[in-house]
Coordinates of C-alpha atoms in Angstrom, one line a residue:
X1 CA 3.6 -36.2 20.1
X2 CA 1.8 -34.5 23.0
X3 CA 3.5 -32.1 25.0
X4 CA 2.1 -30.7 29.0
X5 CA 1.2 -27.0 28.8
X6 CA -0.2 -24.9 31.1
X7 CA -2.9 -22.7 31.3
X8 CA -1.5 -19.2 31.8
X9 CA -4.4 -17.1 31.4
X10 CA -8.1 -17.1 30.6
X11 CA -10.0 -13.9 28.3
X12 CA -13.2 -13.6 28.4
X13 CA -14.0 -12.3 24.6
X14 CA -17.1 -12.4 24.1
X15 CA -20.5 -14.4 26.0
X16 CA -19.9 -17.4 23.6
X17 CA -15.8 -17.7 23.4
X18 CA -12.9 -17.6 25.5
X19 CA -9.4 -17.3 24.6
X20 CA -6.6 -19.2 26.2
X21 CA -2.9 -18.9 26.5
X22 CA -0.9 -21.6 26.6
X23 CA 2.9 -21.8 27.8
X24 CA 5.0 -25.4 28.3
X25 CA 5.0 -26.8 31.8
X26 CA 8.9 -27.7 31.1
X27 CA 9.8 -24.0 30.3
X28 CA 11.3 -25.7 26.9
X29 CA 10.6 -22.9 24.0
X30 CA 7.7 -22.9 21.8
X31 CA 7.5 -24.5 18.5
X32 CA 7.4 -21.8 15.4
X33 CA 4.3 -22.0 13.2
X34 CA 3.1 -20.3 10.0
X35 CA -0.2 -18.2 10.9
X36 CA -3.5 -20.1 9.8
X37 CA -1.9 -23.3 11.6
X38 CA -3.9 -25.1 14.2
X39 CA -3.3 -27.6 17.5
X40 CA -4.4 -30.6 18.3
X41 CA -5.8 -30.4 22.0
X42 CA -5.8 -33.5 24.3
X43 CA -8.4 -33.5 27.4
X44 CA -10.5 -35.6 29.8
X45 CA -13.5 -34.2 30.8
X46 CA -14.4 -35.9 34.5
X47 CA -18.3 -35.3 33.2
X48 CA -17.2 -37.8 30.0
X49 CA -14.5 -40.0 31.5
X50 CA -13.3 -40.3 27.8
X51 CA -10.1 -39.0 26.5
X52 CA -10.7 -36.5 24.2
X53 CA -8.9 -34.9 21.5
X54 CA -10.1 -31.4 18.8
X55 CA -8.0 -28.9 16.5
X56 CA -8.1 -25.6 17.2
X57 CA -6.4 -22.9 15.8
X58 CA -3.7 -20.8 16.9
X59 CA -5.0 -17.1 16.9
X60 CA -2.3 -14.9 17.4
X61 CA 1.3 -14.4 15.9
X62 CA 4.3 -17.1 16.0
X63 CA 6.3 -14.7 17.5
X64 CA 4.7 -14.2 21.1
X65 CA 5.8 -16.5 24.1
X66 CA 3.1 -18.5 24.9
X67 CA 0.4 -20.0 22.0
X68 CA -3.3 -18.8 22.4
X69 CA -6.3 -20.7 21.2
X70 CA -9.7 -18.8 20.6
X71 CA -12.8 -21.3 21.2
X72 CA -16.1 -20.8 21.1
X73 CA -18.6 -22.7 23.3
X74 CA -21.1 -24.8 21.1
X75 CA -23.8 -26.2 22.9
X76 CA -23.3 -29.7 22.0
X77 CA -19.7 -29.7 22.5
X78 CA -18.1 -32.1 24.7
X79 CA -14.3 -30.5 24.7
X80 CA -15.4 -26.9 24.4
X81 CA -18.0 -26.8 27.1
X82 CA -15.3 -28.7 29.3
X83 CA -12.8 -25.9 28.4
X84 CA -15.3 -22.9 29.2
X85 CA -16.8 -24.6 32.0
X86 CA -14.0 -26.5 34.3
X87 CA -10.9 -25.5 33.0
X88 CA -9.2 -22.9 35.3
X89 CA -6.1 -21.2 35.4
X90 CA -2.8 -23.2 36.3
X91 CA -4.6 -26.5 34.9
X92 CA -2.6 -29.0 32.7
X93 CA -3.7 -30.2 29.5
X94 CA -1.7 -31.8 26.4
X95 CA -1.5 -29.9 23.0
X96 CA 0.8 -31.1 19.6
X97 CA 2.8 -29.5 17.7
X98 CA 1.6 -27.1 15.3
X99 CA 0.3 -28.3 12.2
X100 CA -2.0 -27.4 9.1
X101 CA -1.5 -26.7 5.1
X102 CA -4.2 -23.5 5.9
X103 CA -2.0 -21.0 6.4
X104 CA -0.3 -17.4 4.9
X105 CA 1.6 -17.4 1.9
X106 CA 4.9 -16.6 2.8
X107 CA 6.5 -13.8 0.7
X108 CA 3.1 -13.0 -1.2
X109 CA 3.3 -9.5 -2.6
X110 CA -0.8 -9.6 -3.5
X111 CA -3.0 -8.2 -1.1
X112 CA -4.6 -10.2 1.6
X113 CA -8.1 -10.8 1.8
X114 CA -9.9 -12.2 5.1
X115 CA -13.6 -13.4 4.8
X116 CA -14.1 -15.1 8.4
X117 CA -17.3 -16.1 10.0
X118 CA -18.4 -16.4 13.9
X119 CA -15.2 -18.3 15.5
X120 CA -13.7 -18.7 12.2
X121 CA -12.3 -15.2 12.8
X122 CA -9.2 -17.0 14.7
X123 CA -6.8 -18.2 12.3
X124 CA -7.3 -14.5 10.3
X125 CA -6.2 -13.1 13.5
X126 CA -3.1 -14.8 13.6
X127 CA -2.4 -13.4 10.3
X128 CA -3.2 -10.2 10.8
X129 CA -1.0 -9.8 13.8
X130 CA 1.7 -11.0 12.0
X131 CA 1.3 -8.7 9.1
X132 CA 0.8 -6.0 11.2
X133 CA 4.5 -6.5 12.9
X134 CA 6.2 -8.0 9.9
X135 CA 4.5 -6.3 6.5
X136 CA 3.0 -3.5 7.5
X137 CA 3.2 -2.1 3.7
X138 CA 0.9 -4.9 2.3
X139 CA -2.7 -4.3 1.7
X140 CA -4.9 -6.1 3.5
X141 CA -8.7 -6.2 3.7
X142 CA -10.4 -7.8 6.9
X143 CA -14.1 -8.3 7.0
X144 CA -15.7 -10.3 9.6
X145 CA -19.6 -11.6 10.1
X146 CA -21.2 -12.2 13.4
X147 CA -24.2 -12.7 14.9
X148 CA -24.3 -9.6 16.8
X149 CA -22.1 -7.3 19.7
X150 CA -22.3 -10.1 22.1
X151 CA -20.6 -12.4 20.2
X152 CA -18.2 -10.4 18.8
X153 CA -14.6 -11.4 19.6
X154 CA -11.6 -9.2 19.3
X155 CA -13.8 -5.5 17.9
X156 CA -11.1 -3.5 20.4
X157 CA -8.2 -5.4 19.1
X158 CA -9.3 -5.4 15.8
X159 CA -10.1 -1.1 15.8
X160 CA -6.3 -1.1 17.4
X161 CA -4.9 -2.5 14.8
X162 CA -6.5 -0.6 11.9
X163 CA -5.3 2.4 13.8
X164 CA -1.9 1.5 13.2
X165 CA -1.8 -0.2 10.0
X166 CA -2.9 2.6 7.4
X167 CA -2.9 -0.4 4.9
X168 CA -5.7 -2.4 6.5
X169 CA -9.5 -2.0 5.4
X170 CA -11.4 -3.8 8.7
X171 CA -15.4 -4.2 7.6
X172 CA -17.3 -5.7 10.8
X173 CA -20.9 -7.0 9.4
X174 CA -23.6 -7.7 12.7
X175 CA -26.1 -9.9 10.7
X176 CA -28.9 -9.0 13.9
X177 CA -27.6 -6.3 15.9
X178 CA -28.9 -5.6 19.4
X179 CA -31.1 -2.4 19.7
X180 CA -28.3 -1.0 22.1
X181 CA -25.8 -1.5 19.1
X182 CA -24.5 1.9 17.4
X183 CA -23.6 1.7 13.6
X184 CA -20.4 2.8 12.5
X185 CA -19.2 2.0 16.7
X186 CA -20.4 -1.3 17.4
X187 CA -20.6 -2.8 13.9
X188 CA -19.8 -1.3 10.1
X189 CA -23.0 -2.6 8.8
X190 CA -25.7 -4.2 9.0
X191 CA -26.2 -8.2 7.5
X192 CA -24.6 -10.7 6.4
X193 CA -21.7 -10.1 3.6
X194 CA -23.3 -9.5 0.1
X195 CA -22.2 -10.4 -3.4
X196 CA -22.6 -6.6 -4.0
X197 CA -20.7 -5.3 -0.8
X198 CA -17.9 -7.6 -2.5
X199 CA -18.2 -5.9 -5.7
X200 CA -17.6 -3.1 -4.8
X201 CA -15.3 -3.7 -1.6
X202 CA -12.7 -5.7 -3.1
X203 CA -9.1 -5.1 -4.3
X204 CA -9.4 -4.8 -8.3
X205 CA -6.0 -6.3 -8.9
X206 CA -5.0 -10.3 -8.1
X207 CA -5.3 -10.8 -4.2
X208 CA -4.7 -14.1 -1.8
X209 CA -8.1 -15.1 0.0
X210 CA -8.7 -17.0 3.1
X211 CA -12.4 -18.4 4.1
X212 CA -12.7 -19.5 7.5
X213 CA -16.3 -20.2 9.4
X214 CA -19.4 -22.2 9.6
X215 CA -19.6 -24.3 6.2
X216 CA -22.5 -22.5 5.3
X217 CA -21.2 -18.9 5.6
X218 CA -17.8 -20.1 3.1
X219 CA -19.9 -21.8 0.6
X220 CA -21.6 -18.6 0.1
X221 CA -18.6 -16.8 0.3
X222 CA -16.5 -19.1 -2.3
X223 CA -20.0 -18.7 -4.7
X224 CA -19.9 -14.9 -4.4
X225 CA -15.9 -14.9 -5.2
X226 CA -16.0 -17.1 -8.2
X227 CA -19.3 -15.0 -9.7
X228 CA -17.0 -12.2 -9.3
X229 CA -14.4 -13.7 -11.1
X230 CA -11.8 -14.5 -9.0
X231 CA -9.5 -17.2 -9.5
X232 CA -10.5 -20.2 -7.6
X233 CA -6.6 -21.2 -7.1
X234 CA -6.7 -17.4 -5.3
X235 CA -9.1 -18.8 -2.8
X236 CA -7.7 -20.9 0.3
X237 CA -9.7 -22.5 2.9
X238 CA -9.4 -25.4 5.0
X239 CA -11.9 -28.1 7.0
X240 CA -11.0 -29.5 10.0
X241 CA -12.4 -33.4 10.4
X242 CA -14.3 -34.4 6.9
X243 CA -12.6 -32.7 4.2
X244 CA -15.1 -31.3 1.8
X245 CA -14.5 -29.1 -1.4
X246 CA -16.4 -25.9 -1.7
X247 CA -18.0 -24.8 -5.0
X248 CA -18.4 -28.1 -6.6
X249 CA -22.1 -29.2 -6.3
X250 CA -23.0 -31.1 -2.7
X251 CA -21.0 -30.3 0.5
X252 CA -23.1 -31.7 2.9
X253 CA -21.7 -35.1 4.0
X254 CA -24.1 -38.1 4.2
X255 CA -24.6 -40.2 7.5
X256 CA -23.4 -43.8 7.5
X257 CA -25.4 -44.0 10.7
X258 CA -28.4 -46.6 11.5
X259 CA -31.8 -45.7 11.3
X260 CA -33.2 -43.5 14.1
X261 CA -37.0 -42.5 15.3
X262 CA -38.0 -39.2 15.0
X263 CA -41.1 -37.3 16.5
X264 CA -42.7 -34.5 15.9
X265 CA -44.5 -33.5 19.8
X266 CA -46.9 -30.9 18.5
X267 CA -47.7 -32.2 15.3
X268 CA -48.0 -36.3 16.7
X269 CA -45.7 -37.3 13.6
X270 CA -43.4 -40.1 13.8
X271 CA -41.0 -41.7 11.5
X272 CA -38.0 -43.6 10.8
X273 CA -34.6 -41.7 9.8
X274 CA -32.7 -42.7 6.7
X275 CA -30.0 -41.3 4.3
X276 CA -32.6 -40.1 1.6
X277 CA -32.8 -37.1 4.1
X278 CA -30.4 -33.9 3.6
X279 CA -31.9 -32.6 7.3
X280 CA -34.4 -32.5 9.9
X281 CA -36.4 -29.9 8.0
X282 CA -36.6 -32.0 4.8
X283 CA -37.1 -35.2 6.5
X284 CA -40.6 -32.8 8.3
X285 CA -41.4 -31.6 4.9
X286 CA -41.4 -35.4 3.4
X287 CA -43.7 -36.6 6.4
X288 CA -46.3 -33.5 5.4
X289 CA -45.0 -30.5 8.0
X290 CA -44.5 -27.1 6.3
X291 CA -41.9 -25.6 9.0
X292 CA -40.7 -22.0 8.5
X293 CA -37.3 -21.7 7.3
X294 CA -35.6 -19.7 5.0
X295 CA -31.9 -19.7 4.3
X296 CA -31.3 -23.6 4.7
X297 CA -28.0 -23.4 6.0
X298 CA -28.0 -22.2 9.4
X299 CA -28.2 -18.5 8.6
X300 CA -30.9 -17.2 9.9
X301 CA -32.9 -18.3 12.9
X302 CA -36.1 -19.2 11.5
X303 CA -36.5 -22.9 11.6
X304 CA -35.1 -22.6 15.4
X305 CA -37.8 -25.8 17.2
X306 CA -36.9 -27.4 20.6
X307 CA -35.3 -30.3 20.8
X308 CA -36.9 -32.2 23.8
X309 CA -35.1 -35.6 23.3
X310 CA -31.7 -37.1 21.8
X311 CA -28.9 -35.8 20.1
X312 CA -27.9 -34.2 16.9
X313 CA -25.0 -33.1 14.7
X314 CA -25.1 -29.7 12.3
X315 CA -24.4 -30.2 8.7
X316 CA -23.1 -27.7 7.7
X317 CA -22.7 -25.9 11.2
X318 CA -25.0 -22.8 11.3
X319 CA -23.6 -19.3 11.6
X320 CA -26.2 -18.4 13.8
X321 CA -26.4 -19.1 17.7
X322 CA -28.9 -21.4 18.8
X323 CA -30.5 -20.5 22.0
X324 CA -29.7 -23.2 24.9
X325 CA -32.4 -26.2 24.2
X326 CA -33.2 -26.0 20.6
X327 CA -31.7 -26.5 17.2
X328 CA -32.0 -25.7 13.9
X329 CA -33.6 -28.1 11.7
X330 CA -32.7 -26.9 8.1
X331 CA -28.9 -28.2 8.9
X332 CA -29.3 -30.6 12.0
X333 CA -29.4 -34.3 11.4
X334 CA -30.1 -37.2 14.6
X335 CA -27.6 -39.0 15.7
X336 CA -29.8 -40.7 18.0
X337 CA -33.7 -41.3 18.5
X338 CA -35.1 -37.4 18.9
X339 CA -38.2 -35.5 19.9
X340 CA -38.5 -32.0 18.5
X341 CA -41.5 -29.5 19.2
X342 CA -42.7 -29.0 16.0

């Protein structure tokens, strides 16, 4: 069941996300949710004509008079660009209730460990906020992995809270920080989050964990955990859409999509599409290309090429931010007929 909200207020929190708060139109109260839980949004963009409908999570406690959703805007996203772009303050727009089995364990006297990713930093933020308020005395260790300052959300909020919560390690990890950036201020170090950091970071007695981010970034993440020797019932993560299990061989879901064309501009290569192909980059590499690339999953920006034609979906999504215009090929797949300058 849908319900009318309205747009309160509009934050700014970084140059790629934007976090909104949410109160009901009827001035009924708010459903109660357990932090991790998400919403089910319900738009239609003019630009589309389409009604539309995505999952975002909640980002900040259950105990707060208004809901607040953190979303980032992804270039090829129908519903988030609508939201960054039109949406203004006082507009209507339908959420549901609260739902989602990705949540904190109520009652848990282990620590708590957050390993969050880009956007995926906003069901960890719920959580935080609500141990902050409600179990101050329980350990809890929140490290974070973004791109860089600009893309950041929440560094203030986050440094406020350590502040106050002598029980919370917060480890901020800037995989390509901006020359302005100061370690230590802007950041805590520098790349993404290592097996070793880990190793020597983490609690040494049982702990909860909770993965959230681009698929990539929690595969490595669940890898690095289990070579450690944590208990893979300790770790808790969830998908939204496809549901996909991490740590068990393939996680990249194959296309039940047609055939489609693809062109390579610069190199005059041309060939049909077809499920054989994990990617862009190993469909190039079957038709005799040798692109750069290097991590295969979206992150790092080195397979970055133009796409000058069609549409594609990322699988898994990248970490990484892919400048306006161009994709990355080692985790892009068409969904149409494309043309890529490469």
């Amino acid at each position: 069941m849908f319900r009318e909200f309205s747009i309160v207020a509009i934050v700014a929190e970084s140059s790629t996300i934007k976090s909104f708060y949410l109160k009901r139109k009827d001035n009924e109260p708010l459903e109660t949710f357990l932090p991790g839980q998400f919403i089910t949004v319900k738009v239609k963009p003019a630009n589309n004509g389409k009604e539309q409908t995505r999952n975002y999570t909640l980002s900040d406690s259950p105990q707060r008079n208004y809901y607040r959703i953190t979303i980032k805007r992804e270039v090829h996203g129908i519903v988030s660009k609508y939201l960054h772009d039109e949406v203004t303050e006082g507009d209507i727009i339908e959420i549901s209730r609260p739902a989602g089995s990705f949540h904190l364990i109520p009652g848990s006297d282990k620590p708590a460990v957050f390993l969050s990713g880009g956007v995926g930093i906003t069901p960890m933020l719920s959580m935080l906020e609500f141990l902050s308020e409600n179990e101050p005395s329980k350990k809890v260790f929140f490290l974070h992995s973004s791109l860089n300052k600009a893309v950041q959300p929440m560094f203030s909020r986050l440094k406020e809270l350590e502040s106050k919560n002598r029980n919370m390690y917060l480890s901020i990890h800037h995989a390509d920080p901006g020359p302005e950036e100061i370690p230590g201020t802007d950041y805590h170090y520098k790349g993404m989050i290592s097996k070793d950091y880990l190793l020597h970071t983490l609690p040494k007695t049982e702990a909860d964990y909770f993965l959230c981010g681009p698929t990539g970034f929690m595969e490595a993440m669940y890898q690095h955990l289990v070579a450690l020797g944590v208990n893979e019932n300790s770790i808790h993560y969830e998908f939204f859409g496809e549901g996909k299990r991490l740590g068990h061989g393939e996680f990249i879901q194959k296309p039940t999509s047609k055939s489609f064309k693809v062109k390579f501009t610069k190199s005059d290569v041309e060939g049909n599409w077809d499920d054989t192909n994990q990617s862009i980059l190993e469909f190039a590499e079957a038709n005799g290309l040798n692109p750069a690339f290097i991590c295969r999953m979206g992150t790092c920006s080195t397979c970055e090429s133009s796409l000058l034609k069609g549409n594609i979906q990322y699988e898994p999504e990248p970490f990484m931010e892919a400048t306006e215009g161009k994709i990355f090929i080692c985790c892009s797949r068409p969904v149409s007929d494309v043309e890529i300058d490469l």
